[in-house]
Amino acid sequence: NAGVTQTPKFRILKIGQSMTLQCTQDMNHNYMYWYRQDPGMGLKLIYYSVGAGITDKGEVPNGYNVSRSTTEDFPLRLELAAPSQTSVYFCASNGANVLTFGAGSRLTVL
Amino acid sequence: ELKVEQNPLFLSMQEGKNYTIYCNYSTTSDRLYWYRQDPGKSLESLFVLLSNGAVKQEGRLMASLDTKARLSTLHITAAVHDLSATYFCAAFFGNEKLTFGTGTRLTIIP
């Protein structure tokens, strides 16, 4: 039982490049979330999903896009990377009040 | 506006002492989570509080929830060095958005 799996763990991007952070869960949870955590700060909600085909914006959605075509996968896409998107990104899923986080993806934009 | 506020933000305490971290939230929530985060790591679930008056304990940590006051507390008893970490509370709003507090960075001094 893998829980929540995020890839990649580390990535360096140049300004203007695009990439997708992958998130997969094997617990059949409907609720999934993407957060970013800047150094020494708390977590800010980027996007969330309450089930396949349903997504909504969180607190800081600008510069990101998501999709949820299956219950298992919730990828986060950065279209035009900017230095302000340098952060650690966490994916999480919630089922029956059990919230499980992935290990995180550390992204640096130079 | 959805807000979750923790205090203190930083806490240094001596081993063997007791202290409390406070978590206030701005609007009705029926689920409150506490997490621990070690440097460079993901979030580890500590407690889920689901109803007014709920109290949960694990080792030297005890969490409680007062939904009428919109307040949760995390009490540390006889602190030991291993409890040094950042502690976050998080509240569900509207049954969908999980909003995190700013975190409390706890340092236990021998």
mmCIF file of C-alpha atoms in Angstrom:
data_model
loop_
_atom_site.group_PDB
_atom_site.id
_atom_site.type_symbol
_atom_site.label_atom_id
_atom_site.label_comp_id
_atom_site.label_asym_id
_atom_site.label_seq_id
_atom_site.Cartn_x
_atom_site.Cartn_y
_atom_site.Cartn_z
ATOM 1 C CA ASN A 1 0.000 0.000 0.000
ATOM 2 C CA ALA A 2 1.956 3.023 -1.278
ATOM 3 C CA GLY A 3 -0.356 5.804 -0.017
ATOM 4 C CA VAL A 4 0.339 9.071 -1.857
ATOM 5 C CA THR A 5 3.205 9.065 -4.347
ATOM 6 C CA GLN A 6 4.696 12.250 -5.781
ATOM 7 C CA THR A 7 7.172 12.577 -8.618
ATOM 8 C CA PRO A 8 9.685 14.023 -9.151
ATOM 9 C CA LYS A 9 11.235 14.556 -5.717
ATOM 10 C CA PHE A 10 13.517 17.328 -6.988
ATOM 11 C CA ARG A 11 13.517 19.451 -10.125
ATOM 12 C CA ILE A 12 15.284 22.553 -11.365
ATOM 13 C CA LEU A 13 13.518 24.583 -14.039
ATOM 14 C CA LYS A 14 14.538 27.590 -16.078
ATOM 15 C CA ILE A 15 12.245 30.613 -16.171
ATOM 16 C CA GLY A 16 9.499 30.081 -18.732
ATOM 17 C CA GLN A 17 9.744 26.295 -18.847
ATOM 18 C CA SER A 18 6.745 24.082 -18.162
ATOM 19 C CA MET A 19 6.413 20.915 -16.168
ATOM 20 C CA THR A 20 3.933 18.635 -14.458
ATOM 21 C CA LEU A 21 4.152 17.377 -10.903
ATOM 22 C CA GLN A 22 2.585 13.959 -10.630
ATOM 23 C CA CYS A 23 0.494 12.740 -7.702
ATOM 24 C CA THR A 24 -1.032 9.289 -7.380
ATOM 25 C CA GLN A 25 -2.911 7.681 -4.507
ATOM 26 C CA ASP A 26 -3.999 4.081 -4.138
ATOM 27 C CA MET A 27 -6.514 4.496 -1.308
ATOM 28 C CA ASN A 28 -9.543 5.302 -3.478
ATOM 29 C CA HIS A 29 -9.916 8.706 -1.802
ATOM 30 C CA ASN A 30 -12.195 11.232 -3.470
ATOM 31 C CA TYR A 31 -10.612 14.355 -1.963
ATOM 32 C CA MET A 32 -7.172 15.409 -3.152
ATOM 33 C CA TYR A 33 -5.162 18.587 -2.594
ATOM 34 C CA TRP A 34 -2.085 20.420 -3.801
ATOM 35 C CA TYR A 35 -0.231 22.681 -1.387
ATOM 36 C CA ARG A 36 2.936 24.703 -1.637
ATOM 37 C CA GLN A 37 5.231 25.431 1.271
ATOM 38 C CA ASP A 38 7.735 28.247 1.025
ATOM 39 C CA PRO A 39 10.807 28.125 3.294
ATOM 40 C CA GLY A 40 9.889 28.612 6.949
ATOM 41 C CA MET A 41 6.237 29.087 6.117
ATOM 42 C CA GLY A 42 2.970 27.208 6.369
ATOM 43 C CA LEU A 43 1.093 25.405 3.632
ATOM 44 C CA LYS A 44 -0.981 27.289 1.094
ATOM 45 C CA LEU A 45 -3.710 25.538 -0.865
ATOM 46 C CA ILE A 46 -3.239 25.743 -4.644
ATOM 47 C CA TYR A 47 -6.026 23.532 -6.001
ATOM 48 C CA TYR A 48 -8.223 20.768 -4.700
ATOM 49 C CA SER A 49 -10.541 18.115 -6.077
ATOM 50 C CA VAL A 50 -13.548 16.397 -4.556
ATOM 51 C CA GLY A 51 -13.660 13.631 -7.156
ATOM 52 C CA ALA A 52 -12.823 12.681 -10.701
ATOM 53 C CA GLY A 53 -13.712 15.497 -13.085
ATOM 54 C CA ILE A 54 -14.184 18.084 -10.324
ATOM 55 C CA THR A 55 -11.522 20.616 -9.366
ATOM 56 C CA ASP A 56 -11.551 24.019 -7.733
ATOM 57 C CA LYS A 57 -9.156 26.822 -6.890
ATOM 58 C CA GLY A 58 -7.556 27.255 -3.538
ATOM 59 C CA GLU A 59 -5.796 30.252 -2.049
ATOM 60 C CA VAL A 60 -2.928 30.604 -4.571
ATOM 61 C CA PRO A 61 -3.967 29.119 -7.969
ATOM 62 C CA ASN A 62 -2.317 31.634 -10.310
ATOM 63 C CA GLY A 63 0.344 30.061 -12.520
ATOM 64 C CA TYR A 64 -0.933 26.519 -12.017
ATOM 65 C CA ASN A 65 -3.430 24.165 -13.583
ATOM 66 C CA VAL A 66 -4.811 20.803 -12.525
ATOM 67 C CA SER A 67 -6.894 17.979 -13.908
ATOM 68 C CA ARG A 68 -8.553 14.964 -12.337
ATOM 69 C CA SER A 69 -9.443 12.401 -14.948
ATOM 70 C CA THR A 70 -9.267 9.448 -12.548
ATOM 71 C CA THR A 71 -9.729 8.973 -8.809
ATOM 72 C CA GLU A 72 -6.070 7.978 -8.458
ATOM 73 C CA ASP A 73 -4.262 10.816 -10.248
ATOM 74 C CA PHE A 74 -4.160 14.551 -9.601
ATOM 75 C CA PRO A 75 -1.338 16.182 -11.617
ATOM 76 C CA LEU A 76 -0.310 19.811 -11.115
ATOM 77 C CA ARG A 77 0.972 21.711 -14.135
ATOM 78 C CA LEU A 78 3.157 24.795 -14.172
ATOM 79 C CA GLU A 79 2.895 26.456 -17.576
ATOM 80 C CA LEU A 80 5.466 29.272 -17.478
ATOM 81 C CA ALA A 81 7.736 28.774 -14.515
ATOM 82 C CA ALA A 82 8.685 31.867 -12.520
ATOM 83 C CA PRO A 83 11.158 32.258 -9.620
ATOM 84 C CA SER A 84 8.192 32.910 -7.307
ATOM 85 C CA GLN A 85 7.171 29.286 -7.850
ATOM 86 C CA THR A 86 10.304 28.004 -6.151
ATOM 87 C CA SER A 87 8.845 25.991 -3.313
ATOM 88 C CA VAL A 88 8.132 22.539 -1.936
ATOM 89 C CA TYR A 89 4.906 21.089 -3.259
ATOM 90 C CA PHE A 90 2.844 18.599 -1.304
ATOM 91 C CA CYS A 91 -0.002 16.485 -2.578
ATOM 92 C CA ALA A 92 -2.500 15.015 -0.125
ATOM 93 C CA SER A 93 -5.604 12.854 -0.204
ATOM 94 C CA ASN A 94 -8.413 12.568 2.322
ATOM 95 C CA GLY A 95 -10.711 9.650 2.922
ATOM 96 C CA ALA A 96 -12.855 9.033 6.018
ATOM 97 C CA ASN A 97 -11.051 11.857 7.833
ATOM 98 C CA VAL A 98 -7.674 10.244 7.247
ATOM 99 C CA LEU A 99 -5.453 12.806 5.536
ATOM 100 C CA THR A 100 -2.318 11.427 3.929
ATOM 101 C CA PHE A 101 0.504 13.520 2.489
ATOM 102 C CA GLY A 102 3.022 12.656 -0.152
ATOM 103 C CA ALA A 103 6.749 13.068 0.467
ATOM 104 C CA GLY A 104 6.874 16.376 -1.390
ATOM 105 C CA SER A 105 8.440 17.714 -4.593
ATOM 106 C CA ARG A 106 11.123 20.371 -4.256
ATOM 107 C CA LEU A 107 11.068 22.744 -7.221
ATOM 108 C CA THR A 108 13.628 25.434 -7.951
ATOM 109 C CA VAL A 109 13.104 27.952 -10.757
ATOM 110 C CA LEU A 110 16.221 29.783 -11.918
ATOM 111 C CA GLU B 1 -12.249 34.899 4.901
ATOM 112 C CA LEU B 2 -10.978 31.520 5.980
ATOM 113 C CA LYS B 3 -8.217 31.927 8.524
ATOM 114 C CA VAL B 4 -6.407 29.586 10.857
ATOM 115 C CA GLU B 5 -4.066 31.272 13.292
ATOM 116 C CA GLN B 6 -1.581 29.649 15.611
ATOM 117 C CA ASN B 7 0.326 31.072 18.488
ATOM 118 C CA PRO B 8 3.017 31.249 19.384
ATOM 119 C CA LEU B 9 4.880 31.100 16.066
ATOM 120 C CA PHE B 10 8.133 30.205 17.813
ATOM 121 C CA LEU B 11 8.556 28.455 21.122
ATOM 122 C CA SER B 12 11.701 27.499 22.970
ATOM 123 C CA MET B 13 11.178 25.499 26.087
ATOM 124 C CA GLN B 14 13.280 23.521 28.486
ATOM 125 C CA GLU B 15 13.047 19.788 28.781
ATOM 126 C CA GLY B 16 10.601 18.718 31.447
ATOM 127 C CA LYS B 17 8.378 21.806 31.129
ATOM 128 C CA ASN B 18 4.744 21.986 30.024
ATOM 129 C CA TYR B 19 3.364 24.270 27.349
ATOM 130 C CA THR B 20 0.329 24.815 25.100
ATOM 131 C CA ILE B 21 0.038 25.765 21.449
ATOM 132 C CA TYR B 22 -3.173 27.533 20.450
ATOM 133 C CA CYS B 23 -5.064 27.283 17.179
ATOM 134 C CA ASN B 24 -7.904 29.703 16.403
ATOM 135 C CA TYR B 25 -10.041 29.497 13.266
ATOM 136 C CA SER B 26 -12.307 32.092 11.731
ATOM 137 C CA THR B 27 -15.512 30.270 10.885
ATOM 138 C CA THR B 28 -17.406 27.095 11.590
ATOM 139 C CA SER B 29 -15.429 23.903 11.196
ATOM 140 C CA ASP B 30 -16.237 20.415 12.378
ATOM 141 C CA ARG B 31 -12.855 18.838 11.765
ATOM 142 C CA LEU B 32 -9.532 19.903 13.146
ATOM 143 C CA TYR B 33 -6.198 18.233 12.409
ATOM 144 C CA TRP B 34 -2.804 18.496 14.072
ATOM 145 C CA TYR B 35 0.397 17.675 12.187
ATOM 146 C CA ARG B 36 4.059 17.486 12.953
ATOM 147 C CA GLN B 37 6.777 18.369 10.426
ATOM 148 C CA ASP B 38 10.479 17.725 10.868
ATOM 149 C CA PRO B 39 12.941 19.798 8.780
ATOM 150 C CA GLY B 40 12.992 18.704 5.149
ATOM 151 C CA LYS B 41 10.265 16.127 5.705
ATOM 152 C CA SER B 42 6.594 15.715 4.914
ATOM 153 C CA LEU B 43 3.740 16.123 7.391
ATOM 154 C CA GLU B 44 2.979 13.453 9.952
ATOM 155 C CA SER B 45 -0.561 13.175 11.279
ATOM 156 C CA LEU B 46 -0.900 13.533 15.046
ATOM 157 C CA PHE B 47 -4.590 13.994 15.832
ATOM 158 C CA VAL B 48 -7.994 14.333 14.193
ATOM 159 C CA LEU B 49 -10.634 16.071 16.306
ATOM 160 C CA LEU B 50 -14.185 15.626 15.055
ATOM 161 C CA SER B 51 -16.533 17.071 17.643
ATOM 162 C CA ASN B 52 -16.887 19.729 20.270
ATOM 163 C CA GLY B 53 -15.133 18.725 23.452
ATOM 164 C CA ALA B 54 -13.031 16.079 21.722
ATOM 165 C CA VAL B 55 -9.792 15.289 23.517
ATOM 166 C CA LYS B 56 -7.070 12.987 22.237
ATOM 167 C CA GLN B 57 -3.760 12.021 23.773
ATOM 168 C CA GLU B 58 -0.672 10.316 22.484
ATOM 169 C CA GLY B 59 2.340 10.120 24.731
ATOM 170 C CA ARG B 60 3.297 13.623 25.899
ATOM 171 C CA LEU B 61 0.901 15.355 23.488
ATOM 172 C CA MET B 62 -2.769 16.082 24.110
ATOM 173 C CA ALA B 63 -5.110 17.898 21.739
ATOM 174 C CA SER B 64 -8.554 19.328 22.418
ATOM 175 C CA LEU B 65 -11.275 21.075 20.441
ATOM 176 C CA ASP B 66 -13.810 23.730 21.459
ATOM 177 C CA THR B 67 -15.978 24.415 18.419
ATOM 178 C CA LYS B 68 -17.971 27.148 20.145
ATOM 179 C CA ALA B 69 -14.830 29.137 20.849
ATOM 180 C CA ARG B 70 -13.323 28.061 17.496
ATOM 181 C CA LEU B 71 -10.232 26.991 19.377
ATOM 182 C CA SER B 72 -8.033 23.939 19.489
ATOM 183 C CA THR B 73 -5.066 23.413 21.766
ATOM 184 C CA LEU B 74 -2.046 21.129 21.652
ATOM 185 C CA HIS B 75 -0.616 20.589 25.115
ATOM 186 C CA ILE B 76 2.883 19.302 25.661
ATOM 187 C CA THR B 77 3.650 17.632 28.962
ATOM 188 C CA ALA B 78 7.189 17.240 30.307
ATOM 189 C CA ALA B 79 8.811 18.094 26.997
ATOM 190 C CA VAL B 80 11.672 16.003 25.644
ATOM 191 C CA HIS B 81 14.150 16.865 22.885
ATOM 192 C CA ASP B 82 12.479 14.469 20.414
ATOM 193 C CA LEU B 83 9.432 16.744 20.326
ATOM 194 C CA SER B 84 11.389 19.516 18.619
ATOM 195 C CA ALA B 85 9.587 20.112 15.293
ATOM 196 C CA THR B 86 7.093 22.426 13.619
ATOM 197 C CA TYR B 87 3.465 21.782 14.542
ATOM 198 C CA PHE B 88 0.578 22.731 12.297
ATOM 199 C CA CYS B 89 -3.142 22.768 12.870
ATOM 200 C CA ALA B 90 -5.572 22.621 9.974
ATOM 201 C CA ALA B 91 -9.342 23.072 9.775
ATOM 202 C CA PHE B 92 -11.891 21.976 7.223
ATOM 203 C CA PHE B 93 -14.177 24.659 5.885
ATOM 204 C CA GLY B 94 -17.323 23.960 3.893
ATOM 205 C CA ASN B 95 -16.478 20.284 3.963
ATOM 206 C CA GLU B 96 -13.948 20.749 1.179
ATOM 207 C CA LYS B 97 -11.125 23.183 1.843
ATOM 208 C CA LEU B 98 -8.482 22.192 4.343
ATOM 209 C CA THR B 99 -6.752 25.357 5.540
ATOM 210 C CA PHE B 100 -3.509 25.271 7.527
ATOM 211 C CA GLY B 101 -2.288 27.510 10.269
ATOM 212 C CA THR B 102 1.050 29.263 10.086
ATOM 213 C CA GLY B 103 2.800 26.632 12.192
ATOM 214 C CA THR B 104 4.577 26.724 15.546
ATOM 215 C CA ARG B 105 8.292 26.019 15.515
ATOM 216 C CA LEU B 106 9.055 24.240 18.769
ATOM 217 C CA THR B 107 12.589 23.884 20.087
ATOM 218 C CA ILE B 108 13.232 21.858 23.216
ATOM 219 C CA ILE B 109 16.364 22.907 25.058
ATOM 220 C CA PRO B 110 18.183 20.349 27.230
#
